[in-house]
Structure formats: C-alpha cells, structure tokens
Tab-separated table of C-alpha atoms in Angstrom:
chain	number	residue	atom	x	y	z
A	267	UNK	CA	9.201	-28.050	21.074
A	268	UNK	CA	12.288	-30.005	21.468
A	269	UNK	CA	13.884	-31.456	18.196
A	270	UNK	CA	16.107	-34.198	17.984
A	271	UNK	CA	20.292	-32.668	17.865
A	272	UNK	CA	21.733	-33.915	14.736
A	273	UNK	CA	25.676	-33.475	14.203
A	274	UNK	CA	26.301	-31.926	10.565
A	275	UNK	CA	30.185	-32.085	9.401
A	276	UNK	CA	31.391	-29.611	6.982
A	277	UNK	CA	34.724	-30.306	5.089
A	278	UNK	CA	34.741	-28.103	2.246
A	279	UNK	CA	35.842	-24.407	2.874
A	280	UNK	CA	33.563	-21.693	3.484
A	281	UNK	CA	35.390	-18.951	1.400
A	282	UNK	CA	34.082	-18.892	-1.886
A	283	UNK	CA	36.480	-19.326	-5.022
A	284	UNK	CA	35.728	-16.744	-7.742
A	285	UNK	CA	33.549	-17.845	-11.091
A	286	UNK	CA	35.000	-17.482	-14.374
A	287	UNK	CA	33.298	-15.162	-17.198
A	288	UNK	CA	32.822	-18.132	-19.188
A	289	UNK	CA	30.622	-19.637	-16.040
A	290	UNK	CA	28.919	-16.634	-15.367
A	291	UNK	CA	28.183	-16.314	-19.101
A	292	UNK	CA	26.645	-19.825	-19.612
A	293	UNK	CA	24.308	-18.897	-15.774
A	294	UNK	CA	23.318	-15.645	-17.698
A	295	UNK	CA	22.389	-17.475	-20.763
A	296	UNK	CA	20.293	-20.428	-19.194
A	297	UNK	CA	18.517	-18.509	-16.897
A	298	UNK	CA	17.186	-16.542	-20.023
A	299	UNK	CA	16.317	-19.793	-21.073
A	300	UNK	CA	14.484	-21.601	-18.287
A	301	UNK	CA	12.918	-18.155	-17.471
A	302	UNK	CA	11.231	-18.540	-20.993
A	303	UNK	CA	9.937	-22.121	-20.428
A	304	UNK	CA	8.441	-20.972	-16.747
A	305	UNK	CA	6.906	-18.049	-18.520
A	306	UNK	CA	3.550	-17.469	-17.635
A	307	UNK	CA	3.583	-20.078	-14.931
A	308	UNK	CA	2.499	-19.032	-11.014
A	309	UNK	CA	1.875	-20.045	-7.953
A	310	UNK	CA	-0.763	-23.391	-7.879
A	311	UNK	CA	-4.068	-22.537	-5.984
A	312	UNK	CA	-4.067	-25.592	-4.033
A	313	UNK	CA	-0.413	-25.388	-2.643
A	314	UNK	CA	1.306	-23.602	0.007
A	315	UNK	CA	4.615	-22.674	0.450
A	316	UNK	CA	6.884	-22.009	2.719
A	317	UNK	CA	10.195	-20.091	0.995
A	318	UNK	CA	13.585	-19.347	1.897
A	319	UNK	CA	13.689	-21.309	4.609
A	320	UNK	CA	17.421	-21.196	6.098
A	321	UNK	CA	19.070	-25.391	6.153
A	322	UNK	CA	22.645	-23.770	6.958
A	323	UNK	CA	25.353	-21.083	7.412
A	324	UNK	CA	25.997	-19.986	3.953
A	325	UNK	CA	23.077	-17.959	3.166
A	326	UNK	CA	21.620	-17.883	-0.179
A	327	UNK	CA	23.512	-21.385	-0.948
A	328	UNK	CA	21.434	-22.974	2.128
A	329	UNK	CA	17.747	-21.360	1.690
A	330	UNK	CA	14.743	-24.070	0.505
A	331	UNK	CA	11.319	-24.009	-0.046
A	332	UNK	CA	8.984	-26.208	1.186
A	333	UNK	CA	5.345	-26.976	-0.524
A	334	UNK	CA	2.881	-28.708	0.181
A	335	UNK	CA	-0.879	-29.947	-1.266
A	336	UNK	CA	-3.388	-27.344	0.866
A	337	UNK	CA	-5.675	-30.323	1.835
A	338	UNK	CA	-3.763	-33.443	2.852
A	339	UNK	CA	-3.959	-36.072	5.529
A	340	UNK	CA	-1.030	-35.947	7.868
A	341	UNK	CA	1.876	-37.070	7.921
A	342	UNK	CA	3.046	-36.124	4.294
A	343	UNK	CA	5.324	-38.328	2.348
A	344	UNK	CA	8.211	-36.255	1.531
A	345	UNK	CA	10.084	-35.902	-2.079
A	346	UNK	CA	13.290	-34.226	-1.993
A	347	UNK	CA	14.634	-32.706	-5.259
A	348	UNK	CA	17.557	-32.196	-6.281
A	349	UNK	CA	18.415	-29.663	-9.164
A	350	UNK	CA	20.295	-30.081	-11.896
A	351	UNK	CA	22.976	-27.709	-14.291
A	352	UNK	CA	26.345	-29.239	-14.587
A	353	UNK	CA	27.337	-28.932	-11.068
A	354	UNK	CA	27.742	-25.106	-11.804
A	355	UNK	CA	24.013	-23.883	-12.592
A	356	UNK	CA	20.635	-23.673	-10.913
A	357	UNK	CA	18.452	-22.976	-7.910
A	358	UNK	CA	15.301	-23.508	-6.868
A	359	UNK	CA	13.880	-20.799	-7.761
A	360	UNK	CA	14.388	-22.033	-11.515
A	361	UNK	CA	12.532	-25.198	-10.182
A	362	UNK	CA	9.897	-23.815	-7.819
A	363	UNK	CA	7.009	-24.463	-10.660
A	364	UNK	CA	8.340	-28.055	-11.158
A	365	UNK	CA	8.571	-28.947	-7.636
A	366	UNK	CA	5.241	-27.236	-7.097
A	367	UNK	CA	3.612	-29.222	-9.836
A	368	UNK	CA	4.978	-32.537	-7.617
A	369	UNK	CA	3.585	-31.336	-4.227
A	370	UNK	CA	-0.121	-31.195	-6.059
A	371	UNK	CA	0.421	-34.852	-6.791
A	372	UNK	CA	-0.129	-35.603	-2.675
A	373	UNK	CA	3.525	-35.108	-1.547
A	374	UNK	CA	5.460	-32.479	0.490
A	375	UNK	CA	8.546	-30.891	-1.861
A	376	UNK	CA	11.614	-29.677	-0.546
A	377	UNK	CA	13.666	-27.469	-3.438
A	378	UNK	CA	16.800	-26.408	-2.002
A	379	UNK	CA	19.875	-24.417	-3.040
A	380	UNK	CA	22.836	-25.978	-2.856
A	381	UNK	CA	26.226	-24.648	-3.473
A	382	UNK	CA	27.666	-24.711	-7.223
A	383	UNK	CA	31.261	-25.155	-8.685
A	384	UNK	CA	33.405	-23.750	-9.249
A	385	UNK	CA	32.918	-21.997	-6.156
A	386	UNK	CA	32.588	-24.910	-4.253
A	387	UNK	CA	33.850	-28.448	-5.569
A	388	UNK	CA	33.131	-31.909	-4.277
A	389	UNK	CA	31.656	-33.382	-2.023
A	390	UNK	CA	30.026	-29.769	-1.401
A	391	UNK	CA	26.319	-30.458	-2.902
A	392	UNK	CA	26.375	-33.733	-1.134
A	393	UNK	CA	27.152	-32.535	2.055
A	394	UNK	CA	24.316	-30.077	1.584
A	395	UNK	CA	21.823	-32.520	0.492
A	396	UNK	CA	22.648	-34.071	3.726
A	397	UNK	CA	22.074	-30.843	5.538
A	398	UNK	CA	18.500	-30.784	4.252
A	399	UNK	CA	17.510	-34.058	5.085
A	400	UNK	CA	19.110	-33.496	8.631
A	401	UNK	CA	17.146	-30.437	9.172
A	402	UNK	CA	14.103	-32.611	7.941
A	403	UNK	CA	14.453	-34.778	10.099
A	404	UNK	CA	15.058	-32.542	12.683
A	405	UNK	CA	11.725	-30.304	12.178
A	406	UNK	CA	9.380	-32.883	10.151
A	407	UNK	CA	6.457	-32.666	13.147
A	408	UNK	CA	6.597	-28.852	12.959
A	409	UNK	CA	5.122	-29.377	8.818
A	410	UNK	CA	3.764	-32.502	9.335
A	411	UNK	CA	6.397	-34.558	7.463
A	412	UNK	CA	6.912	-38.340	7.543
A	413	UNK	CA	10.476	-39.128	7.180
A	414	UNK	CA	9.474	-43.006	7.127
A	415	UNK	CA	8.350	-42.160	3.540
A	416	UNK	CA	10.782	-40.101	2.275
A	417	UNK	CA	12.035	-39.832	-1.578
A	418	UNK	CA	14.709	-38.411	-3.690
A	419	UNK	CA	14.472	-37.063	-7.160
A	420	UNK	CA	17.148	-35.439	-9.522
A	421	UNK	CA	17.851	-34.965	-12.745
A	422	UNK	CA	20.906	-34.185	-15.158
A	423	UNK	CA	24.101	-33.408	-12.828
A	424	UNK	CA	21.280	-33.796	-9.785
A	425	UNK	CA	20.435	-37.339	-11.018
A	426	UNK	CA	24.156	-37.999	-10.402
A	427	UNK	CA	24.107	-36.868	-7.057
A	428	UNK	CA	20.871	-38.118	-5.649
A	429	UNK	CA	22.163	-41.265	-7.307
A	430	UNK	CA	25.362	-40.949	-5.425
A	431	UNK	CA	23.903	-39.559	-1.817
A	432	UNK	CA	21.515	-42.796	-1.889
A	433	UNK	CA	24.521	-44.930	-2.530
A	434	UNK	CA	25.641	-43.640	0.878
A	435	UNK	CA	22.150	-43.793	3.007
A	436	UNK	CA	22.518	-47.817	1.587
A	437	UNK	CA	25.993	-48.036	2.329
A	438	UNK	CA	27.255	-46.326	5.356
A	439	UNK	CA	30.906	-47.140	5.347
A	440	UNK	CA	30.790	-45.067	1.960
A	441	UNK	CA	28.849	-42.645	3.782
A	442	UNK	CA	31.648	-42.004	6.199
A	443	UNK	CA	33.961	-42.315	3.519
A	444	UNK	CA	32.782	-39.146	2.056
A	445	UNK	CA	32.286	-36.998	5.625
A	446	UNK	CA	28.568	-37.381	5.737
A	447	UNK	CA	26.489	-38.280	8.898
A	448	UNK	CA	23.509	-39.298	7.429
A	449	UNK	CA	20.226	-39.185	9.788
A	450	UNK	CA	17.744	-41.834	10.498
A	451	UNK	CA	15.118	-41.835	7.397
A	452	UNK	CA	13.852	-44.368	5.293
A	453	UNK	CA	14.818	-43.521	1.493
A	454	UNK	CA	11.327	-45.369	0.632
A	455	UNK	CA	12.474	-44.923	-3.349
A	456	UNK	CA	14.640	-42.405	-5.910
A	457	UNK	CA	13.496	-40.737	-8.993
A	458	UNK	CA	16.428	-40.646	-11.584
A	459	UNK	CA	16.013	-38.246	-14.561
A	460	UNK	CA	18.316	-37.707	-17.581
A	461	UNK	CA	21.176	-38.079	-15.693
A	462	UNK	CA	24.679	-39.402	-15.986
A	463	UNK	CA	25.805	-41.771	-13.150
A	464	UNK	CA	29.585	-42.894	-13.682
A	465	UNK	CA	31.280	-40.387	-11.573
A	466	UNK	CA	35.079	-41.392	-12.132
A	467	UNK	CA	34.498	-42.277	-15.849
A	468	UNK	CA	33.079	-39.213	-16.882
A	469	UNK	CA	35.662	-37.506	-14.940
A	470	UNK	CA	38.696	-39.242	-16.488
A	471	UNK	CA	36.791	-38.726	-20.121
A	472	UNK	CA	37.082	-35.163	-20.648
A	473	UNK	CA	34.132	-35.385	-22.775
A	474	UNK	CA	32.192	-32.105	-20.463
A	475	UNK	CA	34.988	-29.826	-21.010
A	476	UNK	CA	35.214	-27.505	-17.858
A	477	UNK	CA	32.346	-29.061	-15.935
A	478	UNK	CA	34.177	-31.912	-14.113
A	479	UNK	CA	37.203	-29.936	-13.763
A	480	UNK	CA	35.427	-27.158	-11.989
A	481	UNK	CA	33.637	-29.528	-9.979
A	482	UNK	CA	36.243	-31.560	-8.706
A	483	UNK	CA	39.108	-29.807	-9.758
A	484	UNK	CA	42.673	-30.623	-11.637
A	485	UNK	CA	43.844	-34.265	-9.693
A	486	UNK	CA	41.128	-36.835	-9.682
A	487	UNK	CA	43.959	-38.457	-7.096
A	488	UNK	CA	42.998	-36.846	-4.502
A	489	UNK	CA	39.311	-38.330	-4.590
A	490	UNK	CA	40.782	-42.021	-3.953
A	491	UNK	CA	37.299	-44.173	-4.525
A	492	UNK	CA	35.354	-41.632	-3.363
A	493	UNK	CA	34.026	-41.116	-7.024
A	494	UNK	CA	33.913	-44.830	-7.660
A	495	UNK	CA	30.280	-44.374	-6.812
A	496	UNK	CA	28.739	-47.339	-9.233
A	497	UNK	CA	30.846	-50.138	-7.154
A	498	UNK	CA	29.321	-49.004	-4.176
A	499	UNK	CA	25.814	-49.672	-5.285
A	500	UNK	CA	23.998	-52.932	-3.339
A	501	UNK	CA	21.172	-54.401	-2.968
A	502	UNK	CA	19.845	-51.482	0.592
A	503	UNK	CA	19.977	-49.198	-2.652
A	504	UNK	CA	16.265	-47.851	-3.331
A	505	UNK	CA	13.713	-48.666	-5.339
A	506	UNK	CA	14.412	-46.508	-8.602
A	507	UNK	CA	12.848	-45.178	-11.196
A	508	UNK	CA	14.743	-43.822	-14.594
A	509	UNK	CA	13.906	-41.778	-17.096
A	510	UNK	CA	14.891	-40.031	-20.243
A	511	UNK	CA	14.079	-39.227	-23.640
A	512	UNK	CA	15.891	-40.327	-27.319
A	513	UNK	CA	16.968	-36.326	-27.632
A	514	UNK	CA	18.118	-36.300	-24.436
A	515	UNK	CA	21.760	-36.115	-25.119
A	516	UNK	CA	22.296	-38.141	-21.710
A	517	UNK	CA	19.857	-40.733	-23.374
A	518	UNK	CA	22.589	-43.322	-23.304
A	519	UNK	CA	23.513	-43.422	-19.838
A	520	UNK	CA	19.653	-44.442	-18.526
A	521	UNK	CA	19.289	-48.156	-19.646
A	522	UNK	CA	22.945	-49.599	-18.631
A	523	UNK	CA	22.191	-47.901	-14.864
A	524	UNK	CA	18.960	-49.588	-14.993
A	525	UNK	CA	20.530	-52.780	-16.076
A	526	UNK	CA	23.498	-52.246	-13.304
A	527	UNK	CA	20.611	-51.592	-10.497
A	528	UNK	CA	19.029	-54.581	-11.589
A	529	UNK	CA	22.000	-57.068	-11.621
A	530	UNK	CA	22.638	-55.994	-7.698
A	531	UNK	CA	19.086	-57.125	-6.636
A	532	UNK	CA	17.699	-53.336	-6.653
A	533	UNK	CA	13.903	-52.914	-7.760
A	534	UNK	CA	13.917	-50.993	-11.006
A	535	UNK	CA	11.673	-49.395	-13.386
A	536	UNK	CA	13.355	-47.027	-16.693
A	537	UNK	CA	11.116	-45.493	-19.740
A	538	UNK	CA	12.118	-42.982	-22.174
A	539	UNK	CA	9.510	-40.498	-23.375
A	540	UNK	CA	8.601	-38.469	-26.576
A	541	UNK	CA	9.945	-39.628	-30.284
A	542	UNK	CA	13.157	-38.562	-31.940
A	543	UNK	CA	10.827	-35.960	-34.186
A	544	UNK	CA	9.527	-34.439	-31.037
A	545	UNK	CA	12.343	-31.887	-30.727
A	546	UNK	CA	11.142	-30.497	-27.510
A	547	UNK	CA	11.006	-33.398	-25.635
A	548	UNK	CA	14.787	-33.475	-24.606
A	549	UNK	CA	17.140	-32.983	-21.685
A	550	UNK	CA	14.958	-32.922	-18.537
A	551	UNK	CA	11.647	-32.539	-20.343
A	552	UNK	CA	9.774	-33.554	-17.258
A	553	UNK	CA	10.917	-30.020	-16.163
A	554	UNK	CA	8.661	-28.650	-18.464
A	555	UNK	CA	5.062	-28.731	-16.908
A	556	UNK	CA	3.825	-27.710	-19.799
A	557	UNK	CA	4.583	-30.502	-22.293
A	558	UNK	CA	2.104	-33.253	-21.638
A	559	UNK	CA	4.880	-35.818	-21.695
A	560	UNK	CA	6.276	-34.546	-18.414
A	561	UNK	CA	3.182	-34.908	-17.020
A	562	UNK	CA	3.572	-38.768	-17.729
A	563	UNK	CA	6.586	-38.799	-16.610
A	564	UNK	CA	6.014	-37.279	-13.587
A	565	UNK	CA	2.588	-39.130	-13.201
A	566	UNK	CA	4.632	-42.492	-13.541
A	567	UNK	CA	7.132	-41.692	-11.527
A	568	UNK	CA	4.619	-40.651	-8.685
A	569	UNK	CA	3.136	-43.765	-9.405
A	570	UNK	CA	6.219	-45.977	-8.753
A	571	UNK	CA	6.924	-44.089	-5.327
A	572	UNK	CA	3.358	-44.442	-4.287
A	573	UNK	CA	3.950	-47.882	-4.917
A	574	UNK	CA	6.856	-48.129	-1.918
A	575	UNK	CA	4.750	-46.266	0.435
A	576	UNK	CA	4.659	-47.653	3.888
C-alpha cells in the first residue's frame, strides 16, 4: 500500500538530560496514585486495541495505542488525547482505561507517549503531537480512520498543549514559527479539560515552582512569542469544549479561556462539574471512569464533537 510521504522536523536534541530525585520522586509517587484509581479496571469487551505502536525514533517516548469500538461503521472519527502531569509526568499507559472508555463512545483513540521535561523541554511534546497526527494521516486507511473528522482532547498541562498545537493547525505562520509541519486534517473540534492556557504568564509567575523551569528552562528570552500562545488564537481555531470542576485547583483558568475563545468568533461550550463538598471530584475528574460525573463529562463532551461531525 503506498502512503502519502510526510516531512517531520525535529529541533530538540535527541540526548536525553538527566531527571532530578525530586522529579523522579513526585513520578514514583503519582503513579502509586493513579495506579490506585485504575485499580480493578481492564480491558473493555467491546474494544480492540492495537498497543505500542512505534510514531518515531525515540522508543518508549514515541509508542501509542490505538482503540477502537469492535463494531463500527467505517471510517472512524478520530480523538486524539493528549496526557497530562506538569509537562514532567505521564504516559498512556496511566490513561489507557480513560482513552478506552472514549473509543466505546463510537470514536477511534490514539494515547500516545510523548517525551517529558526535564529531559526534554519545549517545543518537544508539540513536535510529537505533530508526529502522531502525521503518522495518522499517513496510515488512517490501514485502521480505517477519517482524518476529515479528527479531534483533540487534553487535560491539565495536556489541555495547554492541545490548546496550543490547535492554535498552530488554525494559524500556520505560528505553526512554522514553532518548527512544526502540520499535515492536511480537519481539527473538526478540541476537548479542553482542567487545564491552564496562558503559556508566557504562567511562565513569568513562578507560581508552579520547578515545572515551567524544567519545561522550558532558565531564559524565557529565548522563546521570543513562541509562548505568547493566547494572541495567536483566531477565529480557524476549533470548536471547543471546556471543562473543570470548583476543586479543581486550575478551576480559575476555564471560564476567562472560554470567554477569550468566544470574543475571537470561536464556537464555545465550558461547564464545571461536581460541588465544592464533593471532594473527589477535582483535578481531571473525568479521568476517573469510575465517578459518574466523568461520565457526564465525557458524555457531553462526546456530545459537542458529535455535534461538528462532517
């Protein structure tokens, strides 16, 4: 079968800086976690997957897994999601019941690796989202994949960058701006969770500690604009859909995105979920298949992108 040759640039180096303790510490500590929420959770009957496919050269940062609904009409509307954890934290392995949970909804899920600071810093988990969606693109009749109806979804740190790569499929003078070649798809809508979305003000805050410094590392300077990603937002931007919760300690930062997406002519829907008693309802809930609020969530949000189906 021939496949269409897509060009894929990579800027950031391929040797690996080392992780702190601290880092390594924190992994340890919320993989203990999030193993304890999946617990008990397995593979959905009525889905197959495909795991560990290879999107790249750096081995475990570029493996995915595709699923898919066992009984579905071809082609399959696509949803692309994109993990969160600071920037430093997460895999899809920690998000394979999640994503799995989606693909029963009617939709082909991609979960994909990508590769984490401080061992990689900007624009490193962009340029790998834009590895996956080339390789989609590239192989979508081989699984039956319609890349006319493709969607994004991320939450906490993933929110930001799904937020930020669909700033450059709209605008592709950004797009070049930050190295990526972006393939021919239409990004039919985007699925924002609990997520923070002003880049260069976070940054220059200090508020995260370590986080932004390990992502982008000691001299914002050298960024430019690059992380001016909110100015870059117009009205090619997708459909979105935003949600959080009142303990989500990101809470704040859902409403005035929804209001800025609004004010430049983008097609927006936000809702936060649970009560401020509901203690378990918090940062990326919807995460939680088990809590019947993230099935609402997730419901709605399906809703919205069936909604922009073509």
């Amino acid at each position: 079968m021939k496949h269409t040759t897509y060009t894929i640039r990579w800027s950031c180096p391929k040797q690996e800086r080392p992780a702190p303790l601290r880092v390594k510490l924190i992994r340890r500590q919320w993989a203990i976690s999030d193993g304890m929420r999946n617990r008990g959770l397995t593979t959905p009957e009525d889905v197959i997957r495909y795991d560990d496919l290879s999107y790249g050269p750096l081995g475990r940062w570029h493996r995915f897994d595709l699923y898919t609904p066992r009984e579905f009409t071809a082609p399959l509307p696509v949803i692309v999601s994109v993990h969160g954890g600071g920037y430093f934290y997460g895999s899809k392995e920690i998000y394979q019941y999640y994503c799995m949970d989606l693909a029963r909804r009617g939709f082909a899920v991609v979960n994909f690796n990508y590769r984490l600071a401080p061992e990689y810093r900007f624009p490193a988990p962009l340029e790998d989202a834009n590895a996956v969606l080339t390789w989609l693109c590239a192989h979508a009749a081989e699984y039956d994949l319609d890349t006319g109806n493709l969607f994004l979804v991320g939450d906490s740190a993933g929110a930001q960058l799904a937020s930020q790569y669909a700033a450059a499929w709209a605008d592709r003078e950004y797009a070049a701006q930050l190295g990526l070649n972006i393939p021919s798809f239409r990004l039919a809508a985007l699925g924002l969770s609990c997520g923070m979305y002003d880049l260069r003000a976070r940054a220059e805050s200090g508020q995260d500690g370590n986080v932004m410094a390990d992502y982008l590392g000691p001299d914002l300077a050298v960024y430019g604009d690059k992380l001016d990603v909110l100015s870059r937002i117009n009205s090619s931007y997708p459909p979105t859909y935003l949600m959080s919760s009142p303990n989500d300690f990101l809470c704040d930062q859902c409403q005035p995105m929804a209001v800025l997406l609004q004010s430049r002519g983008v097609e927006t829907q936000w809702k936060l979920y649970g009560t401020v008693s509901q203690r378990e309802v918090a940062h990326v809930f919807h995460v939680n298949i088990k809590l019947p609020e993230a099935a609402q969530a997730n419901d709605d949000q399906i809703a919205f992108f069936r909604s922009h189906l073509q």
